[in-house]
Short mmCIF file of C-alpha atoms in Angstrom, two decimals:
data_model
loop_
_atom_site.label_atom_id
_atom_site.label_comp_id
_atom_site.label_asym_id
_atom_site.label_seq_id
_atom_site.Cartn_x
_atom_site.Cartn_y
_atom_site.Cartn_z
CA MET A 1 4.89 -12.29 24.62
CA ALA A 2 2.11 -9.73 24.02
CA ASN A 3 4.50 -6.91 24.97
CA ALA A 4 7.08 -8.20 22.51
CA ILE A 5 4.54 -8.34 19.67
CA GLU A 6 3.33 -4.84 20.51
CA ALA A 7 6.91 -3.57 20.47
CA VAL A 8 7.49 -5.09 17.02
CA VAL A 9 4.28 -3.51 15.65
CA VAL A 10 5.16 -0.10 17.10
CA SER A 11 8.70 -0.41 15.73
CA GLY A 12 7.34 -1.21 12.27
CA MET A 13 4.98 1.76 12.31
CA CYS A 14 7.77 4.08 13.44
CA ALA A 15 9.99 2.78 10.63
CA ARG A 16 7.30 3.50 8.02
CA ALA A 17 6.74 6.99 9.42
CA GLN A 18 10.51 7.63 9.42
CA THR A 19 10.73 6.47 5.78
CA PHE A 20 7.92 8.84 4.77
CA TRP A 21 9.61 11.85 6.37
CA ILE A 22 12.99 10.91 4.88
CA ILE A 23 11.38 10.93 1.40
CA ALA A 24 9.70 14.24 2.16
CA ALA A 25 12.93 15.78 3.46
CA CYS A 26 14.86 14.65 0.38
CA THR A 27 12.19 16.11 -1.88
CA ILE A 28 12.36 19.41 0.01
CA ALA A 29 16.13 19.49 -0.37
CA LEU A 30 15.94 18.77 -4.09
CA ALA A 31 12.99 21.04 -4.85
CA PRO A 32 13.91 24.01 -7.06
CA ALA A 33 14.46 27.11 -4.96
CA CYS A 34 13.22 29.40 -7.74
CA VAL A 35 9.57 28.35 -7.26
CA SER A 36 7.61 30.96 -5.35
CA ALA A 37 4.15 30.58 -3.85
CA GLU A 38 1.32 33.02 -4.21
CA GLU A 39 -0.13 34.75 -1.19
CA GLY A 40 -2.51 32.50 0.70
CA PHE A 41 -3.29 28.88 -0.18
CA ASP A 42 -4.77 27.05 -3.15
CA THR A 43 -6.38 24.07 -1.41
CA GLU A 44 -7.62 22.26 -4.51
CA HIS A 45 -4.80 19.67 -4.51
CA ILE A 46 -2.73 20.08 -1.35
CA PHE A 47 -4.34 17.23 0.61
CA GLY A 48 -3.74 13.53 0.03
CA PHE A 49 -6.97 11.70 0.91
CA MET A 50 -9.16 14.78 1.42
CA ILE A 51 -10.35 17.66 -0.75
CA GLY A 52 -10.10 21.41 -0.28
CA THR A 53 -12.70 24.02 -1.20
CA ASP A 54 -10.79 25.67 -4.07
CA VAL A 55 -11.83 24.49 -7.54
CA GLY A 56 -9.55 26.47 -9.86
CA ASN A 57 -10.20 29.40 -12.17
CA PRO A 58 -12.48 29.35 -15.25
CA GLY A 59 -10.65 27.98 -18.28
CA GLU A 60 -8.06 25.97 -16.31
CA ARG A 61 -7.20 22.47 -17.50
CA GLU A 62 -5.14 19.90 -15.61
CA PHE A 63 -3.82 16.38 -16.04
CA GLN A 64 -3.45 14.35 -12.86
CA SER A 65 -1.95 10.95 -12.04
CA GLN A 66 -3.05 9.44 -8.72
CA THR A 67 -1.52 6.24 -7.32
CA THR A 68 -3.20 4.72 -4.25
CA GLY A 69 -1.90 1.72 -2.32
CA ARG A 70 -3.82 -0.25 0.31
CA PHE A 71 -1.94 -2.84 2.34
CA GLY A 72 -2.70 -5.36 5.09
CA LYS A 73 -5.80 -7.29 6.12
CA GLY A 74 -6.52 -9.68 8.97
CA GLY A 75 -4.03 -12.33 7.88
CA GLY A 76 -2.12 -13.45 4.82
CA THR A 77 -0.78 -11.00 2.23
CA TYR A 78 -2.90 -8.16 0.92
CA ARG A 79 -1.79 -5.53 -1.59
CA ALA A 80 -4.05 -3.44 -3.83
CA ILE A 81 -2.57 -0.64 -5.93
CA GLY A 82 -4.74 1.60 -8.07
CA GLN A 83 -3.43 3.88 -10.82
CA GLU A 84 -5.86 6.58 -11.89
CA VAL A 85 -5.42 9.18 -14.62
CA GLU A 86 -7.70 12.21 -14.65
CA ILE A 87 -8.48 15.27 -16.72
CA GLU A 88 -9.85 18.32 -14.89
CA VAL A 89 -11.54 21.36 -16.42
CA VAL A 90 -13.16 24.46 -14.92
CA PRO A 91 -15.88 25.56 -17.37
CA LEU A 92 -17.61 28.05 -15.05
CA PRO A 93 -16.71 30.09 -11.96
CA ASN A 94 -16.74 27.94 -8.80
CA PHE A 95 -17.51 24.73 -10.77
CA ARG A 96 -15.05 21.94 -11.60
CA ILE A 97 -15.44 18.74 -13.63
CA GLU A 98 -13.04 15.78 -13.53
CA LEU A 99 -13.08 12.62 -15.66
CA GLY A 100 -10.93 9.65 -14.70
CA GLY A 101 -10.09 6.05 -15.47
CA ILE A 102 -8.41 3.59 -13.11
CA ALA A 103 -6.48 0.31 -13.39
CA THR A 104 -5.81 -1.86 -10.34
CA LEU A 105 -3.21 -4.43 -9.33
CA HIS A 106 -4.24 -7.02 -6.71
CA ASP A 107 -1.86 -9.37 -4.90
CA ILE A 108 -3.88 -11.39 -2.36
CA THR A 109 -2.83 -14.61 -0.64
CA GLY A 110 -4.30 -16.26 2.45
CA VAL A 111 -6.62 -13.41 3.47
CA PRO A 112 -9.77 -14.64 5.28
CA ASP A 113 -13.00 -14.38 3.22
CA ILE A 114 -11.16 -13.09 0.11
CA ASP A 115 -10.12 -15.38 -2.75
CA ASP A 116 -6.43 -15.57 -3.61
CA ARG A 117 -5.62 -13.69 -6.80
CA ARG A 118 -2.77 -11.92 -8.53
CA GLN A 119 -4.05 -9.77 -11.37
CA PHE A 120 -3.91 -6.42 -13.14
CA ASN A 121 -7.14 -5.09 -14.68
CA PHE A 122 -8.86 -1.98 -15.87
CA GLN A 123 -11.16 -1.25 -12.94
CA GLY A 124 -13.53 1.48 -14.11
CA ALA A 125 -14.23 5.16 -14.64
CA SER A 126 -15.31 8.12 -12.54
CA LEU A 127 -16.90 11.56 -12.84
CA ASP A 128 -16.10 14.09 -10.11
CA LEU A 129 -18.18 17.27 -9.81
CA ARG A 130 -17.42 20.07 -7.34
CA TYR A 131 -19.17 23.37 -6.71
CA ARG A 132 -17.84 26.03 -4.34
CA LEU A 133 -20.58 27.65 -2.30
CA LEU A 134 -18.38 29.92 -0.15
CA ASP A 135 -15.00 31.48 -0.95
CA ARG A 136 -12.95 31.83 2.24
CA GLU A 137 -11.49 35.11 0.92
CA HIS A 138 -14.97 36.64 1.28
CA ALA A 139 -16.43 34.42 4.02
CA PRO A 140 -15.31 33.11 7.43
CA PHE A 141 -14.45 29.75 5.78
CA GLY A 142 -14.52 28.03 2.42
CA LEU A 143 -17.33 25.60 1.61
CA THR A 144 -17.54 23.20 -1.35
CA VAL A 145 -19.89 20.32 -2.13
CA GLY A 146 -18.51 17.43 -4.15
CA ALA A 147 -19.98 14.30 -5.74
CA GLU A 148 -17.78 11.64 -7.33
CA LEU A 149 -19.72 9.03 -9.31
CA HIS A 150 -17.91 5.83 -10.26
CA GLY A 151 -18.74 2.67 -12.15
CA ASN A 152 -16.39 -0.32 -11.90
CA ARG A 153 -16.06 -3.79 -13.38
CA ILE A 154 -13.58 -4.90 -10.68
CA ASP A 155 -14.18 -4.71 -6.94
CA GLU A 156 -11.47 -2.46 -5.51
CA THR A 157 -11.10 -4.55 -2.33
CA SER A 158 -11.27 -8.18 -3.48
CA GLY A 159 -10.49 -7.81 -7.20
CA ALA A 160 -13.57 -9.89 -8.05
CA LYS A 161 -15.35 -9.20 -11.35
CA GLY A 162 -18.84 -7.72 -11.41
CA ARG A 163 -20.67 -4.43 -11.63
CA MET A 164 -20.06 -1.85 -8.94
CA TYR A 165 -21.61 1.60 -8.71
CA GLY A 166 -21.32 4.26 -6.08
CA THR A 167 -21.08 7.94 -5.25
CA ASP A 168 -18.79 9.73 -2.81
CA PHE A 169 -20.57 12.80 -1.43
CA THR A 170 -18.29 15.26 0.34
CA LEU A 171 -18.96 18.51 2.16
CA ALA A 172 -15.60 20.29 2.43
CA PHE A 173 -14.66 23.19 4.70
CA ASP A 174 -11.31 24.98 5.02
CA ARG A 175 -9.88 28.07 6.67
CA GLU A 176 -6.50 29.76 7.03
CA LEU A 177 -5.77 29.41 10.74
CA VAL A 178 -2.66 31.57 10.42
CA PRO A 179 -2.72 33.67 7.22
CA ASN A 180 -0.35 32.32 4.56
CA PHE A 181 1.18 29.90 7.08
CA VAL A 182 -1.31 27.33 8.50
CA ILE A 183 -4.38 25.90 6.75
CA GLY A 184 -7.00 23.61 8.30
CA ALA A 185 -9.68 21.54 6.52
CA LEU A 186 -12.69 19.41 7.45
CA ASN A 187 -14.48 16.89 5.21
CA LEU A 188 -17.85 15.25 5.96
CA ILE A 189 -18.35 12.12 3.85
CA TYR A 190 -21.19 9.82 2.78
CA GLN A 191 -20.47 6.93 0.38
CA PRO A 192 -23.32 4.65 -0.77
CA GLU A 193 -22.20 1.62 -2.83
CA TRP A 194 -23.95 -1.14 -4.80
CA ALA A 195 -22.25 -4.26 -6.20
CA ARG A 196 -23.25 -7.41 -8.08
CA PHE A 197 -20.53 -10.06 -8.39
CA GLU A 198 -20.16 -12.04 -11.61
CA VAL A 199 -19.20 -15.48 -10.27
CA ALA A 200 -21.47 -15.81 -7.24
CA GLY A 201 -24.26 -13.67 -8.68
CA LEU A 202 -24.67 -12.03 -5.28
CA SER A 203 -25.68 -8.40 -4.78
CA GLU A 204 -24.40 -6.27 -1.94
CA LYS A 205 -25.28 -2.79 -0.76
CA SER A 206 -23.21 -0.82 1.70
CA SER A 207 -22.67 2.72 2.89
CA THR A 208 -19.94 4.57 4.71
CA ILE A 209 -20.02 7.83 6.62
CA GLY A 210 -16.97 9.66 7.86
CA ALA A 211 -15.30 12.82 9.01
CA ALA A 212 -11.75 13.89 8.20
CA PHE A 213 -9.53 16.70 9.46
CA ALA A 214 -6.24 17.97 8.04
CA GLY A 215 -3.74 20.64 8.98
CA LEU A 216 -0.79 21.82 6.86
CA VAL A 217 2.01 24.27 7.60
CA ARG A 218 4.01 26.20 5.00
CA VAL A 219 7.66 25.35 5.73
CA ARG A 220 8.93 26.86 2.47
CA PRO A 221 7.21 29.01 -0.14
CA ASP A 222 6.73 25.88 -2.26
CA VAL A 223 6.40 23.18 0.46
CA LEU A 224 3.60 22.29 2.89
CA LEU A 225 3.88 19.63 5.61
CA GLY A 226 1.23 18.31 7.97
CA GLY A 227 -1.13 15.43 8.50
CA GLU A 228 -4.62 14.02 8.05
CA MET A 229 -6.94 12.18 10.45
CA ARG A 230 -9.96 10.29 9.07
CA TYR A 231 -12.72 8.39 10.87
CA PHE A 232 -15.12 6.03 9.05
CA ARG A 233 -18.17 3.94 9.99
CA GLN A 234 -19.42 1.30 7.54
CA TYR A 235 -22.94 -0.12 7.33
CA GLU A 236 -24.87 -2.69 5.34
CA GLY A 237 -27.37 -1.12 2.94
CA ILE A 238 -27.14 2.30 1.32
CA GLY A 239 -29.30 3.86 4.05
CA LEU A 240 -26.92 3.22 6.98
CA GLY A 241 -28.54 -0.06 7.98
CA GLU A 242 -26.77 -2.65 10.14
CA PHE A 243 -23.42 -1.50 11.54
CA SER A 244 -20.40 -3.35 10.06
CA GLY A 245 -17.31 -1.69 11.52
CA GLN A 246 -15.33 1.48 12.13
CA ALA A 247 -11.76 2.71 11.75
CA LEU A 248 -9.57 5.73 12.49
CA PHE A 249 -6.69 6.54 10.13
CA VAL A 250 -3.88 8.99 10.88
CA GLY A 251 -0.74 9.90 8.98
CA PRO A 252 1.46 12.59 7.44
CA THR A 253 0.96 14.58 4.24
CA ALA A 254 3.48 16.58 2.20
CA TYR A 255 2.77 18.92 -0.73
CA PHE A 256 5.39 20.24 -3.17
CA GLN A 257 4.91 22.93 -5.81
CA LEU A 258 7.46 21.62 -8.30
CA SER A 259 7.07 24.44 -10.81
CA GLU A 260 4.57 27.08 -11.81
CA LYS A 261 2.44 24.39 -13.50
CA SER A 262 3.30 21.12 -11.74
CA ARG A 263 2.79 19.73 -8.22
CA LEU A 264 3.27 16.60 -6.13
CA THR A 265 1.42 15.35 -3.03
CA LEU A 266 2.54 12.45 -0.81
CA SER A 267 0.30 11.00 1.90
CA TRP A 268 0.36 7.91 4.10
CA SER A 269 -2.16 6.74 6.71
CA MET A 270 -2.20 3.85 9.12
CA GLN A 271 -5.21 2.47 10.94
CA ALA A 272 -4.61 3.66 14.50
CA TRP A 273 -7.81 2.20 15.90
CA GLY A 274 -10.82 0.27 14.68
CA ARG A 275 -13.33 -2.40 15.48
CA PRO A 276 -15.49 -4.68 13.31
CA ALA A 277 -19.04 -5.33 14.47
CA GLY A 278 -19.30 -8.05 17.12
CA SER A 279 -15.58 -8.07 17.87
CA ALA A 280 -13.32 -6.73 20.61
CA ALA A 281 -10.38 -6.27 18.23
CA ASN A 282 -8.38 -3.04 18.29
CA LEU A 283 -8.35 -2.77 14.47
CA ASP A 284 -11.00 -3.37 11.81
CA LEU A 285 -9.13 -5.34 9.16
CA VAL A 286 -12.34 -6.83 7.79
CA ASN A 287 -13.81 -3.65 6.30
CA PHE A 288 -10.65 -1.53 6.07
CA GLU A 289 -6.92 -1.89 5.44
CA ARG A 290 -4.04 -1.53 7.89
CA HIS A 291 -2.16 1.00 5.73
CA GLN A 292 -3.09 3.39 2.91
CA ALA A 293 -0.70 5.50 0.84
CA ARG A 294 -1.21 7.97 -2.00
CA LEU A 295 0.99 9.81 -4.49
CA VAL A 296 -0.55 12.51 -6.71
CA PHE A 297 1.20 14.33 -9.55
CA GLY A 298 -0.55 17.05 -11.51
CA VAL A 299 0.28 19.51 -14.27
CA ASN A 300 -1.62 22.38 -15.89
CA PHE A 301 -1.76 22.49 -19.66
#
């Protein structure tokens, strides 16, 4: 019986991976052949769940739409889809500012420790600041420090109302492993969070640390294909207090330069391994989701 269940799970994961690559292949086939890439890489937007060290040139302005889906918990039905719109500007060399607002759709039924709800709400706003310390064109690797501050009125996991504040600190590295052909990136992550829920009046503090690696290959002048691997550990308290759980996500990423001013990134990750504190489970579906997907469209103006 266990073997049969495992076979079904593996079959489902393979089907999702096959669907992702079919979409990517169709996009490659339909992408305009007239688009040509510059020498080297611009890593500012080519990754799905990670960031690169490039921050754009002074005076650049961009509009970006980012759709993120998170699916599957430890039972019942769990779907959370966030739609974020962002404006990015580069006022100074090596410094980028991004302002964003996000709305979230929750569809939750029968998930342990999470109330059932089906709702669509404005979630909150964010401010993302990035400063490039090293340019890989003049150094062995690129290095950028990023801080994304966000304030929310809706909890992104449960959909419960309250006040949520947090910051995502990221130290990003990248390097061309094969010039103009293969790019690799590493992110080191620290995410302290504070929340106070409206109904229960309870306050919670948590923190997450993680490391993520990505590799992309240029398969056409305007197309990059590869994957991302991300490992997270979650704790109670903002100072990495009591251990709560851990998870490893892996999945493919595809980047398309649609035109001189527009781009599209597709990324999907599944939880390949995880474990909540005090459990022998092979996945942590208490603190993390089973699947995560992201679609990002951006245009310069």
